[in-house]
CSV table of C-alpha atoms and ligand atoms in Angstrom, one decimal:
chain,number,residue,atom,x,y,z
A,625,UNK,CA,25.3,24.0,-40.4
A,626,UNK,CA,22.5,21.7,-39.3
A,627,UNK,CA,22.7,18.1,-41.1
A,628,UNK,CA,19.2,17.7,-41.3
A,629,UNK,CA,18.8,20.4,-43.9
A,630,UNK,CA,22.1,19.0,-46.3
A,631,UNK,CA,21.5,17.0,-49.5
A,632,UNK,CA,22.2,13.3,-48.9
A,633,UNK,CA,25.1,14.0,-50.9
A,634,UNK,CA,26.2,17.3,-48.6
A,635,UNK,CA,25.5,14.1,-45.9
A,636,UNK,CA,27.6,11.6,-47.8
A,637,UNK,CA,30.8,13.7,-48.2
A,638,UNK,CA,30.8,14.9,-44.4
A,639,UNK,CA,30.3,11.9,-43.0
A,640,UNK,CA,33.2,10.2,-45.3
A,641,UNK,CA,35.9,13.0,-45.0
A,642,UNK,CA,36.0,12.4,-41.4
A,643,UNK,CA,36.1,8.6,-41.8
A,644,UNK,CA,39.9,6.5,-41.7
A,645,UNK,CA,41.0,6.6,-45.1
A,646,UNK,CA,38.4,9.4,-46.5
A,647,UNK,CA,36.0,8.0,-48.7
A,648,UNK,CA,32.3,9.1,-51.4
A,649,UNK,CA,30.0,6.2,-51.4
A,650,UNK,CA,30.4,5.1,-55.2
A,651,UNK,CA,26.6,5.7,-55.9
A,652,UNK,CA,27.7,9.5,-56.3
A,653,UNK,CA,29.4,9.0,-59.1
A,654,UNK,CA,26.0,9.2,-61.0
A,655,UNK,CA,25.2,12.8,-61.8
A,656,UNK,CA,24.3,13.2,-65.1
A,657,UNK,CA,28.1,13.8,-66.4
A,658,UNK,CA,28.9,10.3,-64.5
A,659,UNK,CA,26.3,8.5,-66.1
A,660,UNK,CA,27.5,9.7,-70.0
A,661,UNK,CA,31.0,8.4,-68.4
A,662,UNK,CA,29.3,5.4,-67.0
A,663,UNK,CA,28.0,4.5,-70.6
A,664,UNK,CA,31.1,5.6,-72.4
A,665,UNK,CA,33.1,3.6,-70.2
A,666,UNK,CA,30.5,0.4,-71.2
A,667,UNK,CA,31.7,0.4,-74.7
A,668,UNK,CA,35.3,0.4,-73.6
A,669,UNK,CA,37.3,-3.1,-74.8
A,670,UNK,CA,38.8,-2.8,-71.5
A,671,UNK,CA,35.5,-3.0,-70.1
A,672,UNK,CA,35.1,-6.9,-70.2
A,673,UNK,CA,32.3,-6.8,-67.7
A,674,UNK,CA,28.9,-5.7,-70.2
A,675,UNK,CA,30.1,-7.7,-73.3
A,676,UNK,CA,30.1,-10.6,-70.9
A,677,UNK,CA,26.8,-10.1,-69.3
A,678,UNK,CA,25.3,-8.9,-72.6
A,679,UNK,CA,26.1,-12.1,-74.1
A,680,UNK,CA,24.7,-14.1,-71.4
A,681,UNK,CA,21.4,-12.0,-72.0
A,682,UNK,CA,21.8,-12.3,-75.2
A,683,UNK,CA,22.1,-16.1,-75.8
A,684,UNK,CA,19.9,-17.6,-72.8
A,685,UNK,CA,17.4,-14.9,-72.0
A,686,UNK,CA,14.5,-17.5,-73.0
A,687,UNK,CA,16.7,-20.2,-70.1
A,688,UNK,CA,16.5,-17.6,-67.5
A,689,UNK,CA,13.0,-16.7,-68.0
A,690,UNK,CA,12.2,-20.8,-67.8
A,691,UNK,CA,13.9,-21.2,-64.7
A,692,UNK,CA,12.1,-18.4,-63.1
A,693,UNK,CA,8.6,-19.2,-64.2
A,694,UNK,CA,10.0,-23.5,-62.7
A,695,UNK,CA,6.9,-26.0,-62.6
A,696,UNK,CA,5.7,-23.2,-61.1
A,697,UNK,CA,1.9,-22.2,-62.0
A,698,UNK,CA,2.5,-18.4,-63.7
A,699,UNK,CA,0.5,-15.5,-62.0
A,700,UNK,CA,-1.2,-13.5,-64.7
A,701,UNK,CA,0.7,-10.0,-63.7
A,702,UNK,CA,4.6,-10.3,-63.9
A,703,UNK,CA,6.8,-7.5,-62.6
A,704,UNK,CA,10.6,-7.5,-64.1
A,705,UNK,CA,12.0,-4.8,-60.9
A,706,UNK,CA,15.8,-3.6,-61.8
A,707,UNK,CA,17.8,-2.1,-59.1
A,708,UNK,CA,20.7,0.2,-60.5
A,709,UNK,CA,19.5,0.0,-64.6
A,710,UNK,CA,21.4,2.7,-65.7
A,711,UNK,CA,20.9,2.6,-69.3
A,712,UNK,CA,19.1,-0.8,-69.5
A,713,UNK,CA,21.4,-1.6,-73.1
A,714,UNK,CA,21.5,-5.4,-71.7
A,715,UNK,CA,18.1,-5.7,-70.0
A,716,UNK,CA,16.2,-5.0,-73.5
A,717,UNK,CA,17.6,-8.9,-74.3
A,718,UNK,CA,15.8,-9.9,-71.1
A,719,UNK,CA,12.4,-7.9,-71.7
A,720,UNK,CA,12.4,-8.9,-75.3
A,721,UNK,CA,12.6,-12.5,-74.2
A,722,UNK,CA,9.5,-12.0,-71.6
A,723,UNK,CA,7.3,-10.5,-74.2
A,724,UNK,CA,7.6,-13.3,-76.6
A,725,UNK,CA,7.6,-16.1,-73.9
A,726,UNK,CA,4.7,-14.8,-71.8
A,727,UNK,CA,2.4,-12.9,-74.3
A,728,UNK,CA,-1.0,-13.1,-72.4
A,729,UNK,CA,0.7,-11.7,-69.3
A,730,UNK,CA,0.6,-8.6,-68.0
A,731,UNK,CA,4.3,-7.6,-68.0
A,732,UNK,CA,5.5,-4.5,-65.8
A,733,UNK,CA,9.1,-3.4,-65.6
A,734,UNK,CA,9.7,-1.1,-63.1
A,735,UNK,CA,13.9,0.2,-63.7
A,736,UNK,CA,14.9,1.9,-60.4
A,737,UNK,CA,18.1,3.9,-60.7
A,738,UNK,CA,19.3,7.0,-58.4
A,739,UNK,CA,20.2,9.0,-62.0
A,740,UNK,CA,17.5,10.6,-63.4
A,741,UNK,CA,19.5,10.9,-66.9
A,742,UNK,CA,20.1,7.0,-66.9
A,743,UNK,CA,16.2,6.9,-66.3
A,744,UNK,CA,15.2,8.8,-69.2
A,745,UNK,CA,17.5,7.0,-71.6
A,746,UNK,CA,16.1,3.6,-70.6
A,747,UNK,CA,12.9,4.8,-70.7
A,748,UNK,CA,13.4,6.5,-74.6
A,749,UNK,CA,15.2,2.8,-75.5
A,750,UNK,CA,11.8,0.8,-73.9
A,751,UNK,CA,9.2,3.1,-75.6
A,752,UNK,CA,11.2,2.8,-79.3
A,753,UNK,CA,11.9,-1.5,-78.7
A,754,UNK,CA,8.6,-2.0,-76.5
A,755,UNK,CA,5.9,0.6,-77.2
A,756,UNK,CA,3.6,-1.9,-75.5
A,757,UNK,CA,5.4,-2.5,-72.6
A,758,UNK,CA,3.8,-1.4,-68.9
A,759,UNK,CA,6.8,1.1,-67.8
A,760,UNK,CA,7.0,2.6,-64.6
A,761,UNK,CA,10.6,3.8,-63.6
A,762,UNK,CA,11.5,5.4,-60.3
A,763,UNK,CA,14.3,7.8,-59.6
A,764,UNK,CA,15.9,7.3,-55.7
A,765,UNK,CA,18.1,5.2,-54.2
A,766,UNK,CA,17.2,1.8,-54.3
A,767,UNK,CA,17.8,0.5,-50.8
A,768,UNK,CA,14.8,3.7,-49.7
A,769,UNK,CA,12.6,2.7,-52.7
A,770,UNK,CA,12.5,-1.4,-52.1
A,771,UNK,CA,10.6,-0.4,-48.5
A,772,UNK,CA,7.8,0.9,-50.5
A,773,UNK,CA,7.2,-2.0,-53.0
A,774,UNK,CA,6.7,-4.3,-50.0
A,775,UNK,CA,3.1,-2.7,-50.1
A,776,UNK,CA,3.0,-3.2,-53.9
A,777,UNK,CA,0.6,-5.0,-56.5
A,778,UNK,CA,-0.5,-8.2,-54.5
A,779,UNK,CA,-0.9,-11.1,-56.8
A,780,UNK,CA,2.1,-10.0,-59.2
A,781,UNK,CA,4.9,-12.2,-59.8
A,782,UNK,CA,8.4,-10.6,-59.4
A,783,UNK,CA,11.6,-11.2,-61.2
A,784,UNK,CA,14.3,-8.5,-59.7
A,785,UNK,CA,17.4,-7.9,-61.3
A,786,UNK,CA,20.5,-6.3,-59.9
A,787,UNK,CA,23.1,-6.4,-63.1
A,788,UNK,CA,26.4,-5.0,-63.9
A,789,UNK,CA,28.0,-5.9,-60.6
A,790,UNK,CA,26.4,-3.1,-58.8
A,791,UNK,CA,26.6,-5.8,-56.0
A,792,UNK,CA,30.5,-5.5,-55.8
A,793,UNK,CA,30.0,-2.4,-54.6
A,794,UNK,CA,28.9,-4.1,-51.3
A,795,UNK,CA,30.8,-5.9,-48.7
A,796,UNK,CA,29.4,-9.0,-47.4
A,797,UNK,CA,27.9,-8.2,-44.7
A,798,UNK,CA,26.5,-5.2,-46.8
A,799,UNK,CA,25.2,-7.6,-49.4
A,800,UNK,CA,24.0,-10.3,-46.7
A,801,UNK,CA,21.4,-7.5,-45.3
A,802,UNK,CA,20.6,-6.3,-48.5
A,803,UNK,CA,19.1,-9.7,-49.9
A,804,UNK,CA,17.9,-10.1,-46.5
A,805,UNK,CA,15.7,-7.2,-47.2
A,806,UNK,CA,14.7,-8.3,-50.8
A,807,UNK,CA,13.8,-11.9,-49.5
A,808,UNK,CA,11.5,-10.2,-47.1
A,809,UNK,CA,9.4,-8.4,-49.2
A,810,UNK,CA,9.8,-10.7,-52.0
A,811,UNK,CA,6.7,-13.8,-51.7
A,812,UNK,CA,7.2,-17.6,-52.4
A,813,UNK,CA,8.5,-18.3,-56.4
A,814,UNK,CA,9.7,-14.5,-56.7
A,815,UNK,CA,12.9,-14.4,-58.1
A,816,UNK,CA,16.6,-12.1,-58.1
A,817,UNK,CA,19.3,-12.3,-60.6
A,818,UNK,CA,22.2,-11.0,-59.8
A,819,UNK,CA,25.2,-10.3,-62.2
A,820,UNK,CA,28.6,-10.9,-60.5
A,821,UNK,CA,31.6,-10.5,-62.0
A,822,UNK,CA,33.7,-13.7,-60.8
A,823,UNK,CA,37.3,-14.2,-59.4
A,824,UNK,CA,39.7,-13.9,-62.7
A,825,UNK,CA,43.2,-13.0,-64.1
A,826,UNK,CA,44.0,-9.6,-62.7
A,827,UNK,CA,45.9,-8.5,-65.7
A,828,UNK,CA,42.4,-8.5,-67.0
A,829,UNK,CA,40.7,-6.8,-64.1
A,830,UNK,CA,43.4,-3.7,-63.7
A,831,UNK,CA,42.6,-2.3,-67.0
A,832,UNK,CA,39.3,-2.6,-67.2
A,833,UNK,CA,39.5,0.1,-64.2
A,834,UNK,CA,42.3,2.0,-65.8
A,835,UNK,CA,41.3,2.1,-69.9
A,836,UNK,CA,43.9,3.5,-72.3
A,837,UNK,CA,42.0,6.3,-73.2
A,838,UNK,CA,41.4,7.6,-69.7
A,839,UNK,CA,37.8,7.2,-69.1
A,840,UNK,CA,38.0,5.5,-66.0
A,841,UNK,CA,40.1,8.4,-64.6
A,842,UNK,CA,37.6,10.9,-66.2
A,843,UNK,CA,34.8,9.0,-64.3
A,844,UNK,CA,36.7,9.1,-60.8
A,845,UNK,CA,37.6,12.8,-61.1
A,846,UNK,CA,34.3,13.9,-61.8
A,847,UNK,CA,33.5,13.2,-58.4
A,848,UNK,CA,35.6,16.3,-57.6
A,849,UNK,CA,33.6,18.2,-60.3
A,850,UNK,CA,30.6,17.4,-58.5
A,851,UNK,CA,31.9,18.1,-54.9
A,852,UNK,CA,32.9,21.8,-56.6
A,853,UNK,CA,29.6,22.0,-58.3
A,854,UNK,CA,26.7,21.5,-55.5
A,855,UNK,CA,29.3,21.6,-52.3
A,856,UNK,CA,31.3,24.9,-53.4
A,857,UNK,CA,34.3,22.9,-52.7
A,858,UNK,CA,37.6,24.1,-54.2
A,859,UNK,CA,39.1,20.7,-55.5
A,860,UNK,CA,41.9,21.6,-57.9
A,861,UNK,CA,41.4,18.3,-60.2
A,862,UNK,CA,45.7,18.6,-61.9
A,863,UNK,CA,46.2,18.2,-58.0
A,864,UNK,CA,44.3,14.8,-58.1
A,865,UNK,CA,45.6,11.0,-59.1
A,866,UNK,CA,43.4,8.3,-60.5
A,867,UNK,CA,44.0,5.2,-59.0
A,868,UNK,CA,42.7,1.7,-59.1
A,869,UNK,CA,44.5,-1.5,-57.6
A,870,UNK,CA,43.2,-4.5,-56.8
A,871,UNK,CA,43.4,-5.9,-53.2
A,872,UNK,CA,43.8,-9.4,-53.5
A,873,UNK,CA,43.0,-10.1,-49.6
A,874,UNK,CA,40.0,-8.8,-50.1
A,875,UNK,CA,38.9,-10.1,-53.6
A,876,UNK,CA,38.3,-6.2,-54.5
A,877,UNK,CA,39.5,-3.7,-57.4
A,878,UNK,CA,39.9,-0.4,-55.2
A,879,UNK,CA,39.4,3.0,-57.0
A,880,UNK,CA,41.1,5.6,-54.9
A,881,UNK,CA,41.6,9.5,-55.5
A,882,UNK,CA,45.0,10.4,-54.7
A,883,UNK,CA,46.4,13.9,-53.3
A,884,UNK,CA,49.2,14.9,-54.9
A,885,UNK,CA,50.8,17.4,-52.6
A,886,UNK,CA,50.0,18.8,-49.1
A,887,UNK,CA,46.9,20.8,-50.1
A,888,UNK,CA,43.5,22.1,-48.1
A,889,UNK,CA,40.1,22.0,-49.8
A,890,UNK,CA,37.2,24.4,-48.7
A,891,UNK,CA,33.4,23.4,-48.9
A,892,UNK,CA,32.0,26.7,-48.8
A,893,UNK,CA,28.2,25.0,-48.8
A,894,UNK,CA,29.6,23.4,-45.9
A,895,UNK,CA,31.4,26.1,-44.0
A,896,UNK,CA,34.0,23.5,-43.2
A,897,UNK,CA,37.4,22.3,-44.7
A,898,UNK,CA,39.4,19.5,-45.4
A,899,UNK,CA,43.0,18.8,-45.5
A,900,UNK,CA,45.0,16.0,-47.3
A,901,UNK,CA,48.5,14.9,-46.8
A,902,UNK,CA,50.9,14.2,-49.8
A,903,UNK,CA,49.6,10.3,-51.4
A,904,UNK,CA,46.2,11.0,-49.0
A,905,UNK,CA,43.9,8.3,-50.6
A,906,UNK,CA,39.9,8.9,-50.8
A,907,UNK,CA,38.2,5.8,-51.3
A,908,UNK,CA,35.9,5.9,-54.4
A,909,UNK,CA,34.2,2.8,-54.8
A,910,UNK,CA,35.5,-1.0,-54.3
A,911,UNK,CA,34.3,-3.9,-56.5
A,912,UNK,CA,34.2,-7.2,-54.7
A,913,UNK,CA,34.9,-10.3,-57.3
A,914,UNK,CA,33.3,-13.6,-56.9
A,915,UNK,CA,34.3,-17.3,-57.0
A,916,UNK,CA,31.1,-19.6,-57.3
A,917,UNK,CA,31.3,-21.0,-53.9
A,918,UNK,CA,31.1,-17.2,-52.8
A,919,UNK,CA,27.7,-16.5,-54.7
A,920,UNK,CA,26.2,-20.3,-53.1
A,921,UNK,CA,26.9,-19.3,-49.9
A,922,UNK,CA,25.6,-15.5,-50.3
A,923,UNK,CA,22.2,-17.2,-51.5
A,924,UNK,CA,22.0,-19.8,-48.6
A,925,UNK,CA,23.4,-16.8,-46.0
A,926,UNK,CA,20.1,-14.6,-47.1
A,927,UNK,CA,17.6,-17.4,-47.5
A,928,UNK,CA,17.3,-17.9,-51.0
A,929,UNK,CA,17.5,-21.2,-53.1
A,930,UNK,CA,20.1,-20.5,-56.1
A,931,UNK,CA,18.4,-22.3,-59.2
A,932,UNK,CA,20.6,-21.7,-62.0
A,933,UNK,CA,23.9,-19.9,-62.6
A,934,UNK,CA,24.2,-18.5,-66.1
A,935,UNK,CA,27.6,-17.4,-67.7
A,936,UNK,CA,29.2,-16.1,-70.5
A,937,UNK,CA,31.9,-18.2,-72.7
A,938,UNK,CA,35.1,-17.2,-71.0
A,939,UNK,CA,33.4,-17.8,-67.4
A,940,UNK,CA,34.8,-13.7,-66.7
A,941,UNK,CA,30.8,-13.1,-65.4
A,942,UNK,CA,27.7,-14.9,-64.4
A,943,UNK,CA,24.1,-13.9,-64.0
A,944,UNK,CA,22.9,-16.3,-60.6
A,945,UNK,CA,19.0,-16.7,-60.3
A,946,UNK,CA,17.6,-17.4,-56.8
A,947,UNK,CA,14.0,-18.1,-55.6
A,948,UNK,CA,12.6,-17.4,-52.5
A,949,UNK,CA,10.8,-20.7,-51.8
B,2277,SAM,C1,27.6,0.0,-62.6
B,2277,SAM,S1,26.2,0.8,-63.2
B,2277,SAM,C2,25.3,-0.6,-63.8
B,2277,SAM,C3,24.2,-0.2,-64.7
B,2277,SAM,C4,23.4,-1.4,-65.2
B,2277,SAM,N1,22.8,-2.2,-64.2
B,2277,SAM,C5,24.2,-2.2,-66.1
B,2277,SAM,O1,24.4,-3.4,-65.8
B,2277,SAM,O2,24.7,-1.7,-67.1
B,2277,SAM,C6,25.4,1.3,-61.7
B,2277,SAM,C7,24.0,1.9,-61.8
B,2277,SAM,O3,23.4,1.9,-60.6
B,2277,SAM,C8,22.9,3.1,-60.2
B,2277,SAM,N2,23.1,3.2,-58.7
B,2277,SAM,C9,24.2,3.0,-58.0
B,2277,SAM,N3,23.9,2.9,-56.7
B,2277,SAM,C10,22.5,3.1,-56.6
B,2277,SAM,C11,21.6,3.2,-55.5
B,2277,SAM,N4,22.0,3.1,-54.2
B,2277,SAM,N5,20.3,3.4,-55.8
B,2277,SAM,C12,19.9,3.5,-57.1
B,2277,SAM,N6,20.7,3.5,-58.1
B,2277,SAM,C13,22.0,3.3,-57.9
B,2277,SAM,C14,23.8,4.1,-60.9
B,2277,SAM,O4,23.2,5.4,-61.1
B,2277,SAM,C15,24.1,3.4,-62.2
B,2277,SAM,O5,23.2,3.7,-63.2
């Protein structure tokens, strides 16, 4: 079969079942049954990571919003960008904020999310909160959809947002080029905020990617759903393990699927197969934590100033704002 004319998905999974442990870049997890997991898993008390950052969002919105806009003379278009919004239930706080702080602005927000389903719950949440709200989502991945906005709307000022960790997803060096990127389309007074989930306990962190009720594990095997579904693959999922740890060399929770006996999968769509040893591990997705001196030096390393880091009460998350100036 010629790669040229696979899905970047069919792309994905060849490329990482011939890679040293086998691994699915975690942004696959998002079809539309991963995203209803995605949000189920949100409301989880295991889940520490949204009631944190909704509370920052929910208590200093207004600081945030201050900080960005600086001594700085406010342009008269203002673009809130979010990379990765899924459902947007914490970035309402933020918009909500921006309306009643800049109200003879033009205010854009422009979510960007590789689900389409996330999309169209964000954007059914915005029109019921914001019906005069400028909304403009976008459905791809966001590192292919930030090339085209460095053409976009001169004279607007940008604020983007990258929350819910979806930068532990990256290593460093991953991250390092990524804001690289960002700071070079981005002009002088733009602004990121980032949500990192910081360095903590790991009795905390382990559950939070293994929940009591099994959501976690739901979310991880769907993968195999999907690899069944649009790769004809024959995954039998009773033969599959959830399994998080955390890696504390790397300052990572890992999420692995785990054979659980000698077994051979076929990708039919493919034309191709697959085996896996007894305890074979595919990589899922990892989830870099942060100390503070981590998130300084990630700003300096990609040329941004870090203004302000904002965090909840039990210091378990903080939203970091950095200006490109
Ligand atoms: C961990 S969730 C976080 C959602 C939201 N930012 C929040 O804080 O609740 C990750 C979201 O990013 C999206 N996503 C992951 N990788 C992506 C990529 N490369 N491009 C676009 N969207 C991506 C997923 O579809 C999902 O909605």
């Amino acid at each position: 079969m010629k790669t040229a004319t696979l899905s970047p998905f069919a792309k994905a999974v060849l490329d990482g079942m011939q890679k040293i442990p086998k691994q699915i870049p975690s942004l696959y997890f998002y079809d539309e049954a991963g995203s209803q997991l995605f949000e189920q898993i949100m409301q989880l008390p295991e889940y520490y990571l949204t009631n944190a950052e909704k509370s920052i969002l929910q208590n200093q919105s207004n600081e945030i919003l201050s900080a960005w806009q600086g001594s700085n003379h406010i342009s008269e278009k203002l673009q809130i960008i979010e990379l990765g919004a899924g459902n947007g239930e914490k970035t309402i706080f933020l918009l909500k904020s921006a309306l009643s702080l800049f109200p003879a602005h033009q205010l854009e927000f422009i979510p960007i999310d590789i689900s389409q389903a996330a999309l169209e719950k964000l954007s059914h949440t915005c029109w019921q909160h914001f019906p005069q709200l400028s909304l403009n989502p976008v459905q791809g991945d966001y590192w292919e959809v930030l090339e085209d906005f460095s053409h976009h709307a001169e004279g607007t000022k940008k604020l983007v947002l990258f929350l819910g960790s979806n930068i532990g997803n990256m290593t460093w060096t991953e991250s390092i080029a990524f804001y690289k990127k960002l700071f070079s389309f981005l002009k002088t007074g733009d602004a990121v905020l980032t949500g990192f989930d910081l360095k903590k306990d790991i009795h905390l962190l382990i559950p939070a990617y293994n929940d009591s009720s099994g959501v976690t594990r739901e979310f991880n095997l769907n993968l195999l759903r999907r690899m069944n579904r649009e790769l004809g693959a024959t995954f039998a999922l009773e033969k599959w393990d959830h399994y998080p740890i955390y890696n504390p060399v790397k300052g990572a929770m890992e999420s692995y699927l785990i054979s659980k006996e000698k077994q051979t999968v076929v990708f039919k769509n493919l034309n191709c197969d697959f085996h896996f040893e007894i305890a074979e591990p595919i990589l899922t997705e990892v989830s870099f934590k942060y100390s503070f001196s981590q998130i300084n030096d990630l700003a300096k390393n990609s040329g941004f100033a870090l203004i302000e880091n904002f965090t909840d009460a039990k210091q378990y998350f903080v939203d970091s704002l950095w200006v490109k100036s």
